[in-house]
RNA sequence: GCCGGAGUAGCUCAGCCGGUUAGAGCGAGCGUCUCAUAAGCGCUAGGUCGGCGGUUCGAGUCCGCCCUCCGGCACCA
């Protein structure tokens, strides 16, 4: 029996999971369940990333101790995962002192022992505004590229990892293991990044308490990315259970978002190399699921709560949608309209109705008992589907795997139309033929259900039950379960609609939060949800989950602090795009001074220069000048910057330019 | 600007190493059966395969240039 160890990224706990996060866990869960079905000794790890300053701040805002806050959030996350039927074997938290702390400290020590960690008495340029050391190569004319200020020459004690040393070993590794990074887009990106050269990385933060102390310098804590990456190893025993670690490590697959593939493809393997540990088999960078074509974000107010989508019929329709409709590795889109459309087509009309008609005819014509007959054309098709499915799933083409299962479902519907069991039933002479036809249809449905088991665990299990499968779903093994059964007797259960058809648009739409888009009533004419037996997880109390309350207490400043910032009314006299810049617009503004000022603003993606001339805006007048793209900017315009990008200028009532704003 | 990816029927996408009338699913229209959740099945949809040029007996399929979109980097006082 081969073993398979897969992980997902661990999540920051500063807000509850949204559909995008759920997407990652659902697809990983499909993979995990598929491997269990194949009989692999599967270990599926998930967890929470808690040693982040964001998390620390979030806890403070809510007036809670960080750890207590993380405890609460763990429950929130676990509840969502439960509601989605995520079958993780283990859940690691980075605040786990028994498992994670020793893992991290052992890894630091191993890198230290190998001479790859050195103390950063390295006199480095440190940008106070960034609160970050600036690598020499990032400096522009000796200034911080972001703040255009002269970095301070600081000797703050800091520990660095010799990432630069691993450029060649990493490139060699990618060369030897072409599938280490998938899909190819991500691989290209990472190759390019590493070829450009790697800079040593600080792995410690001094003067912080929220984190894991360095073994060699307990006054400092391990930097959060080092801390987080180590979870994959610490969870399976690294640093505290050598036997388990030897058995499970290395991971076969890290499932991560495309935004963090680089951490997993560069830093993580370099750390492992340094520590002399085997490298994971593959890092897969999945895409994002957008909502109506837009990135989900809190500021956009278009977050979809995964449990909302699982509310009416359990998690399976959502799980099917996300695996079947999104090409795995590419970005996808979720809309309620599309979700309902696919629900009706794939579940109500196709699979659900198929199960129903087979069961109903068997009950009516054969009192629910079927004896295996001759076997027909469907058997070959079932075998083809199963092997196509397997090929797709092994290559992580989840969408193709599901498509293969659906080809079998369609074939079964066609088969019934061709053979017309209802006609056969009218003539007693065709009794044997009728038995054979019903059996073959049921057998095809059974095999399709086996293929769908990883995607829709509870629904597929229910279908198997109705098709007379006597083996418990968890005990089924791919090869034997997908083999055509040409002998034996089985009882078929006719138990009503699995997925009632949705007649009204918006029937399962719930609590859409997009501003300006009133959510349609969730009332509908559709029949009630299926029985608890068919979808045990459907009973998750989705609607009752307490949402963390919005922020209240931000860090407060004194009025004096605010007065240091000189805000002034300004009128835009000229505006032009900055050559070679995607975001910058060059402005000439009247701030009530003798000469107009030149100010650069990163709003080119939101405004055409023509739209800007004549506007009255607010600028920061006493900001140190900075040079951007070779042009000096003397101030800063105020604009709202939504998380998803773009900028919205703050317009002022036309006051005299130069008027103080406060 | 540099690097990478993509642009094929209303929508989501297949089309490998170039070769008969460019495909699938969904949606839509029409027809049909009646076991079934007004579901199923069949037929239809006639799309300059982003644009221009080139290689070739022959190009979505190779080459060059251009346009658009997405992502990464730069940049976002």
XYZ file of C-alpha atoms (C1' of nucleotides) in Angstrom:
739
model
C 0.000 0.000 0.000
C 1.453 3.307 -0.981
C 1.069 6.274 1.257
C -0.037 9.753 0.372
C 0.467 12.829 2.509
C -1.089 16.054 1.360
C -1.539 19.457 2.916
C -3.315 22.711 2.306
C -2.023 26.114 3.255
C -2.708 27.036 6.833
C -4.959 30.031 7.207
C -4.663 33.321 8.983
C -7.410 33.529 11.509
C -8.204 37.214 11.324
C -11.518 36.520 9.642
C -13.757 33.568 8.969
C -13.130 31.521 5.835
C -14.769 32.647 2.624
C -15.520 30.738 -0.543
C -11.996 31.164 -1.873
C -10.479 29.549 1.188
C -13.099 26.846 1.079
C -12.256 26.143 -2.534
C -8.743 25.152 -1.595
C -9.907 22.836 1.167
C -12.627 21.266 -0.945
C -10.332 20.427 -3.842
C -7.697 19.111 -1.470
C -10.373 17.029 0.191
C -11.420 15.590 -3.159
C -7.824 14.565 -3.765
C -7.505 13.088 -0.304
C -10.707 11.097 -0.637
C -9.648 9.887 -4.060
C -6.435 8.507 -2.619
C -8.282 6.814 0.190
C -10.561 5.259 -2.412
C -7.518 3.955 -4.224
C -6.448 2.392 -0.972
C -3.528 4.674 -0.246
C -2.554 5.248 3.334
C -3.682 8.858 3.130
C -2.838 11.647 5.524
C -4.544 14.968 4.978
C -3.279 17.900 7.001
C -4.813 21.309 7.494
C -4.354 24.011 10.089
C -4.327 27.587 11.199
C -1.568 30.162 10.989
C -1.711 32.146 14.172
C 1.589 33.891 14.791
C 0.834 36.805 12.560
C 0.811 40.416 13.601
C -2.563 40.720 11.903
C -3.964 38.080 14.160
C -2.362 39.684 17.190
C -3.857 43.045 16.275
C -7.235 41.553 15.553
C -7.305 40.001 18.975
C -6.401 43.315 20.567
C -9.142 45.079 18.680
C -11.582 42.683 20.193
C -10.022 43.046 23.581
C -9.026 39.411 23.769
C -5.871 37.566 24.626
C -4.317 36.412 21.354
C -4.427 32.769 22.259
C -8.025 32.943 23.437
C -8.935 34.642 20.196
C -7.190 31.905 18.215
C -9.019 29.265 20.204
C -12.310 30.836 19.226
C -11.321 31.106 15.610
C -10.270 27.490 15.537
C -13.839 26.577 16.368
C -15.150 28.889 13.661
C -12.863 27.287 11.092
C -13.558 23.763 12.215
C -17.264 24.376 11.974
C -16.991 25.611 8.424
C -14.844 22.650 7.428
C -17.262 20.285 9.078
C -20.112 21.897 7.197
C -18.280 21.256 3.955
C -17.378 17.653 4.768
C -13.650 18.282 4.758
C -12.040 15.046 5.890
C -8.723 16.235 7.248
C -6.843 13.748 9.393
C -5.059 16.346 11.430
C -5.378 20.009 12.192
C -2.260 21.839 13.295
C -2.107 25.239 14.944
C 1.099 27.191 14.984
C 0.519 28.066 18.629
C 0.691 24.378 19.497
C 3.536 24.248 21.964
C 3.765 20.499 22.117
C 3.942 19.822 18.404
C 4.716 22.941 16.472
C 7.170 24.769 18.716
C 9.675 21.926 18.857
C 9.352 21.440 15.105
C 10.188 25.056 14.368
C 12.993 25.204 16.870
C 14.470 21.977 15.580
C 14.403 23.285 12.036
C 16.088 26.545 13.047
C 18.689 24.558 14.910
C 19.292 22.285 11.947
C 19.855 25.262 9.672
C 22.118 26.776 12.306
C 24.103 23.595 12.592
C 24.587 23.583 8.888
C 25.965 27.110 9.016
C 23.091 28.570 7.043
C 21.908 30.905 9.747
C 24.052 33.815 10.696
C 23.609 36.732 12.990
C 22.680 39.894 11.269
C 25.049 42.252 12.927
C 25.353 42.799 9.290
C 25.196 46.517 9.034
C 22.198 46.889 6.838
C 20.186 49.763 5.534
C 16.936 49.660 7.437
C 13.953 51.626 6.312
C 12.165 52.892 9.365
C 8.948 53.416 7.505
C 8.932 49.910 6.107
C 10.199 48.515 9.384
C 12.295 46.288 7.233
C 15.861 45.769 6.181
C 16.368 46.731 2.579
C 18.592 44.573 0.413
C 21.229 46.714 -1.305
C 19.945 45.771 -4.717
C 16.534 47.196 -3.935
C 17.836 50.598 -3.053
C 17.447 53.334 -5.610
C 20.202 55.916 -5.375
C 20.785 54.703 -1.860
C 17.184 55.396 -0.906
C 14.340 53.149 0.046
C 12.473 52.517 -3.203
C 9.173 52.808 -1.442
C 9.698 55.738 0.833
C 12.498 57.487 -1.028
C 14.062 58.131 2.291
C 17.583 57.354 3.306
C 17.488 54.118 5.239
C 19.144 54.122 8.602
C 22.276 52.070 8.984
C 21.210 49.711 11.690
C 22.887 46.871 13.470
C 19.806 45.403 15.017
C 20.438 41.859 16.000
C 18.757 39.688 13.486
C 19.198 36.199 12.181
C 19.432 35.450 8.521
C 19.020 32.380 6.444
C 21.463 31.905 3.592
C 18.844 31.543 0.907
C 21.295 32.825 -1.694
C 23.352 29.686 -1.234
C 20.493 27.588 -2.546
C 19.914 29.228 -5.878
C 21.796 26.574 -7.825
C 20.618 23.586 -5.822
C 17.037 24.744 -6.263
C 17.389 25.237 -9.995
C 18.975 21.825 -10.247
C 16.141 20.339 -8.287
C 13.499 21.928 -10.520
C 15.396 20.581 -13.487
C 15.431 17.053 -12.137
C 11.856 17.169 -10.913
C 9.826 18.869 -13.624
C 6.569 18.237 -11.859
C 7.717 19.699 -8.562
C 5.835 22.887 -9.391
C 2.462 22.715 -11.075
C 0.775 24.042 -13.066
C 3.307 25.220 -15.600
C 2.515 28.905 -15.240
C 3.623 28.809 -11.656
C 6.695 26.836 -12.537
C 7.778 29.441 -15.061
C 7.210 32.184 -12.561
C 9.287 30.517 -9.907
C 12.068 29.591 -12.317
C 12.342 33.179 -13.350
C 12.351 34.378 -9.786
C 15.115 32.047 -8.736
C 17.195 32.670 -11.847
C 17.127 36.358 -10.991
C 18.958 35.611 -7.805
C 17.996 35.046 -4.210
C 18.648 37.257 -1.259
C 19.241 36.024 2.262
C 16.224 36.322 4.455
C 15.713 37.493 7.946
C 14.180 34.705 9.950
C 13.747 36.483 13.247
C 12.010 39.448 14.717
C 13.454 41.103 17.779
C 11.345 42.578 20.517
C 8.174 40.665 19.831
C 6.474 38.212 22.058
C 3.827 36.761 19.729
C 5.747 33.926 18.173
C 8.137 31.095 18.764
C 11.420 31.921 20.506
C 14.600 31.167 18.645
C 16.498 28.325 20.272
C 19.755 30.270 20.110
C 18.271 33.636 20.998
C 15.134 33.436 23.098
C 14.716 37.211 22.998
C 13.730 36.966 19.362
C 10.887 35.099 17.771
C 10.942 33.170 14.543
C 9.658 35.155 11.605
C 6.125 34.221 10.699
C 6.684 32.662 7.276
C 9.389 30.367 8.642
C 7.054 29.495 11.464
C 4.156 28.814 9.121
C 5.948 26.711 6.530
C 7.287 24.417 9.203
C 3.774 23.266 10.073
C 3.881 20.651 7.346
C 6.746 18.901 9.055
C 5.975 19.666 12.674
C 2.466 18.286 12.411
C 3.775 14.853 11.506
C 6.326 14.705 14.247
C 9.352 16.717 13.219
C 11.164 17.641 16.389
C 8.962 15.621 18.716
C 8.106 12.236 17.210
C 10.870 10.868 15.001
C 9.076 7.634 14.318
C 5.971 9.327 12.930
C 8.025 11.839 11.025
C 10.081 9.136 9.347
C 6.905 7.346 8.393
C 5.052 10.291 6.880
C 7.588 12.764 5.636
C 8.060 13.953 2.918
C 4.673 15.271 1.936
C 3.577 14.168 -1.500
C 1.597 17.267 -2.256
C 1.224 20.798 -0.987
C -1.952 22.452 -2.220
C -1.552 26.214 -2.012
C -2.934 29.356 -3.599
C -1.078 30.710 -6.564
C -0.085 33.773 -4.559
C 2.054 31.785 -2.165
C 3.526 29.155 -4.430
C 6.845 30.923 -4.299
C 7.178 30.435 -0.579
C 6.536 26.768 -1.014
C 8.736 26.374 -4.058
C 11.727 28.428 -2.992
C 12.020 29.087 0.701
C 10.515 25.881 1.966
C 12.654 23.516 -0.118
C 15.735 25.571 0.676
C 15.076 25.214 4.391
C 14.572 21.503 3.994
C 17.758 21.170 1.990
C 19.614 23.017 4.678
C 18.202 20.738 7.342
C 19.038 17.687 5.258
C 15.409 16.652 4.943
C 13.702 15.197 1.876
C 11.705 17.586 -0.257
C 7.974 17.356 -0.889
C 6.865 15.705 -4.091
C 4.866 18.505 -5.548
C 3.552 21.984 -4.938
C 0.317 22.732 -6.725
C -0.698 26.364 -7.030
C -4.418 26.518 -7.560
C -6.239 29.538 -8.959
C -8.731 31.803 -7.331
C -12.458 31.585 -7.396
C -13.923 34.939 -8.204
C -17.404 36.120 -7.463
C -19.079 37.497 -10.578
C -15.688 37.986 -12.091
C -14.312 39.958 -9.176
C -11.893 38.989 -6.512
C -13.684 38.464 -3.272
C -12.678 40.917 -0.627
C -14.109 42.395 2.459
C -13.894 45.955 1.272
C -15.778 45.039 -1.885
C -18.384 43.492 0.343
C -18.775 40.557 -1.997
C -17.704 37.755 0.251
C -19.583 34.526 -0.274
C -19.872 32.447 2.836
C -19.268 28.840 1.822
C -21.812 27.653 4.311
C -24.464 29.794 2.681
C -23.888 27.859 -0.518
C -24.180 24.612 1.382
C -27.231 25.685 3.303
C -30.102 24.139 1.415
C -28.759 20.906 0.051
C -25.591 20.298 1.959
C -22.059 20.787 0.735
C -22.186 18.372 -2.193
C -23.667 20.638 -4.866
C -21.075 23.239 -3.994
C -18.289 20.667 -3.988
C -19.414 19.450 -7.384
C -19.634 22.943 -8.779
C -16.161 23.903 -7.628
C -14.482 20.779 -8.926
C -16.437 20.366 -12.151
C -16.787 23.954 -13.318
C -13.368 25.283 -12.444
C -10.359 24.029 -14.354
C -8.040 22.989 -11.570
C -5.068 25.315 -11.590
C -6.889 28.115 -13.384
C -9.098 30.830 -11.950
C -12.797 30.209 -11.752
C -15.954 32.123 -11.178
C -18.881 31.663 -8.875
C -22.277 33.224 -9.317
C -25.487 32.150 -7.713
C -27.160 31.998 -11.124
C -24.537 29.663 -12.488
C -24.587 27.590 -9.336
C -28.325 27.070 -9.594
C -28.089 26.368 -13.287
C -25.535 23.658 -12.718
C -27.481 22.294 -9.796
C -30.507 21.751 -12.010
C -28.577 20.392 -14.951
C -26.074 18.119 -13.242
C -27.881 17.062 -10.114
C -31.642 17.376 -10.517
C -32.018 16.562 -14.211
C -29.148 14.219 -14.823
C -27.884 12.268 -11.888
C -30.780 12.674 -9.498
C -33.428 11.908 -12.041
C -31.434 8.947 -13.311
C -31.245 7.414 -9.863
C -34.919 8.012 -9.454
C -36.092 6.483 -12.722
C -33.930 3.391 -12.292
C -35.199 2.870 -8.772
C -38.810 3.563 -9.682
C -38.820 1.125 -12.588
C -37.102 -1.552 -10.578
C -39.657 -1.159 -7.856
C -42.573 -1.206 -10.234
C -41.456 -3.968 -12.570
C -39.272 -6.105 -10.318
C -40.396 -5.318 -6.791
C -37.028 -3.766 -6.095
C -34.976 -6.896 -6.722
C -32.463 -7.217 -9.530
C -30.509 -10.219 -10.657
C -27.484 -9.714 -12.838
C -28.129 -10.507 -16.459
C -26.052 -10.657 -19.600
C -24.281 -7.343 -19.429
C -24.319 -4.880 -22.294
C -22.679 -1.982 -24.016
C -22.651 0.029 -20.822
C -20.035 -2.213 -19.286
C -17.361 -1.131 -21.757
C -18.260 2.486 -21.308
C -18.086 2.178 -17.558
C -14.603 0.739 -17.814
C -13.529 3.547 -20.133
C -14.938 6.167 -17.819
C -13.217 4.681 -14.826
C -9.828 4.634 -16.481
C -10.223 8.133 -17.903
C -11.272 9.264 -14.459
C -8.272 7.675 -12.867
C -5.877 9.199 -15.356
C -7.371 12.635 -14.812
C -7.388 12.421 -11.038
C -3.817 11.164 -10.870
C -2.834 14.230 -12.893
C -4.874 16.523 -10.635
C -7.220 17.372 -13.500
C -10.145 17.183 -11.118
C -12.535 18.791 -13.579
C -11.761 16.115 -16.151
C -12.225 13.383 -13.602
C -15.723 14.580 -12.830
C -16.430 14.943 -16.528
C -15.531 11.291 -17.015
C -18.006 10.286 -14.334
C -20.646 12.381 -16.018
C -20.066 10.737 -19.372
C -21.131 7.498 -17.753
C -24.201 9.132 -16.263
C -25.243 10.487 -19.656
C -24.616 7.130 -21.241
C -26.913 5.492 -18.732
C -29.685 7.950 -19.548
C -29.206 7.315 -23.254
C -29.209 3.597 -22.665
C -32.565 3.772 -20.946
C -34.007 5.839 -23.776
C -32.779 3.297 -26.316
C -33.852 0.152 -24.550
C -37.182 1.553 -23.335
C -37.723 -0.666 -20.307
C -41.322 0.565 -20.032
C -42.054 -0.983 -23.428
C -40.318 -4.212 -22.510
C -42.454 -4.381 -19.412
C -45.638 -4.599 -21.473
C -44.636 -7.876 -23.049
C -43.955 -10.833 -20.724
C -41.829 -12.364 -23.461
C -39.228 -9.702 -22.789
C -38.963 -10.358 -19.076
C -35.332 -11.427 -19.172
C -34.366 -8.561 -21.394
C -36.060 -6.125 -19.019
C -34.187 -7.553 -16.043
C -30.922 -7.233 -17.884
C -31.578 -3.655 -18.904
C -32.532 -2.553 -15.418
C -29.554 -4.278 -13.941
C -27.145 -2.669 -16.378
C -28.580 0.768 -15.764
C -28.321 0.295 -12.009
C -24.802 -1.018 -12.323
C -23.734 1.997 -14.389
C -25.221 4.311 -11.794
C -23.435 2.434 -9.062
C -20.067 2.820 -10.760
C -20.672 6.492 -11.473
C -21.448 6.951 -7.787
C -18.151 5.320 -6.870
C -16.343 7.788 -9.112
C -18.188 10.668 -7.488
C -17.506 9.471 -3.961
C -14.508 11.795 -3.478
C -16.417 14.781 -4.835
C -19.797 14.283 -3.213
C -19.160 11.959 -0.298
C -22.562 11.799 1.318
C -24.669 12.009 -1.839
C -22.632 9.354 -3.611
C -22.896 7.147 -0.546
C -26.648 7.559 -0.592
C -26.811 6.633 -4.263
C -24.705 3.554 -3.603
C -27.075 2.559 -0.835
C -30.051 2.902 -3.157
C -28.297 0.917 -5.866
C -27.857 -1.971 -3.500
C -24.202 -1.557 -2.627
C -23.675 -3.435 0.598
C -20.079 -2.485 1.270
C -19.679 0.629 3.390
C -18.420 3.551 1.274
C -15.276 3.838 3.340
C -14.380 0.225 2.628
C -14.786 0.458 -1.120
C -11.604 0.262 -3.188
C -11.319 1.842 -6.574
C -10.329 -1.166 -8.654
C -12.856 -3.613 -7.328
C -15.604 -1.070 -6.879
C -15.428 0.216 -10.430
C -15.348 -3.276 -11.927
C -18.580 -4.276 -13.667
C -20.540 -6.803 -11.651
C -22.156 -9.326 -13.917
C -23.471 -11.618 -11.270
C -25.310 -11.524 -7.987
C -28.549 -10.139 -6.709
C -29.245 -6.723 -5.319
C -32.026 -4.731 -3.776
C -32.797 -1.338 -5.195
C -34.278 1.377 -3.048
C -36.767 3.848 -4.396
C -36.531 6.731 -1.959
C -37.586 9.893 -3.742
C -35.808 12.871 -5.209
C -32.256 13.446 -4.047
C -32.096 16.948 -5.450
C -35.391 18.643 -6.131
C -35.349 20.810 -9.180
C -35.204 24.532 -8.591
C -37.888 26.317 -10.536
C -37.341 29.905 -9.483
C -34.309 31.973 -10.136
C -32.686 32.819 -6.880
C -34.132 29.812 -5.147
C -30.986 29.031 -3.226
C -29.483 32.438 -3.239
C -28.761 33.569 0.254
C -27.467 36.672 1.916
C -25.603 38.135 -0.949
C -23.796 41.111 0.438
C -22.863 43.005 -2.665
C -23.828 46.590 -2.042
C -26.682 47.729 -4.187
C -27.740 44.215 -5.020
C -30.642 43.363 -2.796
C -30.631 39.684 -2.066
C -33.618 37.883 -3.462
C -35.830 36.142 -1.023
C -34.641 32.691 -0.189
C -38.196 31.485 -0.224
C -38.884 29.047 -2.997
C -41.372 26.624 -4.352
C -38.880 23.824 -4.375
C -39.496 20.754 -2.315
C -37.818 20.319 1.041
C -34.235 19.228 1.358
C -33.475 15.529 1.114
C -33.653 13.343 4.140
C -30.982 13.516 6.744
C -29.887 10.044 5.767
C -28.944 11.171 2.308
C -26.918 14.120 3.405
C -25.901 13.975 7.020
C -23.674 16.989 6.765
C -26.489 19.073 5.402
C -27.604 19.664 8.915
C -24.748 22.004 9.693
C -26.262 25.054 11.311
C -24.930 27.311 8.661
C -27.043 30.315 9.266
C -26.416 30.480 12.949
C -22.667 30.891 12.848
C -21.704 34.024 14.697
C -19.765 36.350 12.476
C -16.899 38.080 14.210
C -17.903 41.606 14.935
C -16.472 44.373 12.822
C -13.468 46.226 14.131
C -14.032 48.894 16.698
C -10.896 49.880 18.492
C -8.065 50.809 16.184
C -4.916 52.271 17.550
C -5.679 55.805 18.614
C -3.560 58.867 18.143
C -3.569 62.239 19.816
C -4.830 65.326 18.043
C -1.261 66.625 18.012
C -0.202 63.671 15.951
C -2.908 64.364 13.476
C -1.996 68.041 13.278
C 1.458 67.105 12.120
C -0.130 66.119 8.846
C -0.860 69.221 6.834
C -3.802 68.569 4.601
C -4.642 71.234 2.083
C -7.162 71.894 -0.598
C -5.644 71.749 -4.044
C -6.834 72.176 -7.585
C -5.524 70.008 -10.364
C -4.150 72.170 -13.148
C -2.564 69.561 -15.364
C -2.447 65.821 -15.486
C -0.452 63.429 -17.621
C 0.527 59.816 -17.594
C 4.037 58.990 -16.512
C 5.834 57.192 -19.325
C 6.650 53.539 -18.634
C 4.532 53.493 -15.536
C 1.358 51.542 -15.186
C 0.039 53.272 -12.125
C 1.488 56.742 -11.917
C -0.116 59.963 -12.992
C 1.829 63.200 -12.882
C -0.166 66.120 -11.566
C 0.432 69.848 -11.404
C -1.646 71.172 -8.572
C -2.346 74.582 -7.164
C -1.892 74.453 -3.415
C -2.197 78.199 -2.953
C 1.539 78.681 -3.234
C 3.509 80.863 -5.602
C 4.297 77.945 -7.859
C 2.140 74.915 -8.612
C 3.476 71.673 -7.248
C 4.244 68.473 -9.038
C 2.688 65.507 -7.346
C 2.672 61.905 -8.459
C -0.284 59.690 -7.699
C -0.774 55.986 -8.233
C -4.198 56.326 -9.781
C -3.514 55.775 -13.468
C -5.498 52.564 -13.429
C -8.601 54.329 -12.243
C -8.472 57.724 -13.931
C -7.638 59.179 -17.293
C -5.600 62.368 -17.049
C -8.398 64.320 -18.764
C -10.812 63.333 -16.023
C -8.595 64.889 -13.421
C -7.987 68.403 -14.605
C -10.049 70.966 -12.736
C -10.871 68.773 -9.780
C -10.565 70.060 -6.283
C -8.901 67.522 -4.058
C -7.083 67.183 -0.780
C -3.337 66.695 -0.593
C -0.777 66.116 2.083
C 1.320 69.233 1.816
C 4.162 68.557 4.179
C 5.318 65.170 2.977
C 8.989 64.803 2.238
C 9.623 64.977 -1.485
C 10.301 61.660 -3.149
C 11.507 60.648 -6.562
C 9.403 58.161 -8.486
C 10.230 56.961 -11.948
C 12.691 59.810 -12.098
C 10.178 62.516 -11.237
C 10.069 64.329 -7.935
C 6.769 64.254 -6.144
C 6.029 67.000 -3.618
C 3.081 65.713 -1.708
C 0.433 63.102 -1.895
C -3.184 63.091 -2.985
C -5.765 61.449 -0.801
C -7.674 58.594 -2.327
C -9.526 55.593 -1.081
C -7.715 52.388 -1.994
C -10.002 49.391 -2.092
C -8.404 46.056 -1.372
C -9.098 44.758 -4.816
C -7.058 47.550 -6.367
C -7.912 50.824 -7.984
C -8.281 54.212 -6.365
C -11.074 56.640 -5.640
C -10.101 60.259 -5.299
C -11.523 62.235 -2.446
C -13.145 65.237 -3.989
C -13.422 68.431 -1.991
C -16.008 71.142 -2.254
C -14.290 73.844 -4.276
C -12.563 75.897 -1.600
C -9.647 78.230 -2.178
C -6.559 76.192 -2.997
C -4.219 76.128 -0.048
C -6.955 76.086 2.548
C -6.001 73.909 5.458
C -8.058 70.758 5.874
C -8.693 69.334 9.297
C 8.463 48.515 -19.321
C 10.294 43.297 -18.537
C 8.695 38.021 -17.932
C 4.786 34.354 -18.272
C -0.176 32.814 -19.837
C -4.539 33.481 -22.713
C -7.790 35.298 -26.807
C -12.053 29.026 -30.687
C -20.172 28.891 -31.104
C -24.463 33.331 -26.056
C -21.567 31.023 -21.589
C -17.448 27.469 -19.792
C -13.922 25.158 -22.362
C -11.475 20.524 -25.820
C -8.641 20.628 -30.034
C -1.363 16.287 -29.060
C 3.847 16.116 -32.809
C 0.106 21.109 -39.038
C -4.078 17.351 -43.167
C -11.013 15.149 -44.953
C -17.324 19.192 -43.942
C -13.593 23.044 -36.434
C -15.739 19.718 -31.412
C -18.069 18.899 -26.104
C -21.076 20.527 -21.988
C -24.541 24.318 -20.426
C -28.165 27.774 -22.164
C -31.799 28.603 -26.427
C -35.244 26.671 -30.415
C -37.765 22.430 -32.568
C -39.241 17.329 -32.380
C -40.201 12.846 -29.516
C -40.892 9.013 -25.674
C -43.537 8.675 -20.876
C -40.005 4.856 -16.441
C -38.545 9.551 -14.014
C -37.722 15.622 -10.395
C -42.463 19.250 -17.065
C -36.692 15.447 -16.023
C -34.866 11.917 -20.480
C -33.613 11.219 -25.646
C -32.882 13.207 -30.762
C -32.112 17.312 -34.055
C -30.770 22.481 -34.851
C -27.413 26.326 -33.292
C -23.899 27.832 -39.055
C -18.475 30.481 -34.902
C -13.780 35.764 -40.247
C -10.794 29.788 -34.660
C -8.212 38.311 -31.700
C -5.876 41.104 -36.324
C -2.182 41.393 -40.340
C 1.639 39.067 -42.932
C 4.789 34.640 -43.715
C 6.400 29.239 -44.190
C 3.764 25.038 -46.606
C 0.553 21.177 -51.522
C -2.232 22.293 -46.940
C -2.443 26.235 -40.482
C -6.835 27.460 -34.536
C -2.517 23.984 -34.986
C 4.446 26.490 -36.950
C 7.157 31.730 -37.569
C 7.032 37.311 -37.269
C 4.572 41.790 -36.037
C 0.314 44.136 -33.803
C -4.190 44.487 -30.528
C -6.846 43.020 -26.052
C -7.235 40.513 -21.352
C -5.069 38.029 -16.976
C -0.957 36.998 -13.706
C 4.284 37.917 -11.753
C 8.172 41.713 -11.286
C 9.161 46.972 -11.430
C 6.080 50.760 -9.660
C 1.687 52.538 -6.516
C 4.105 59.778 -1.180
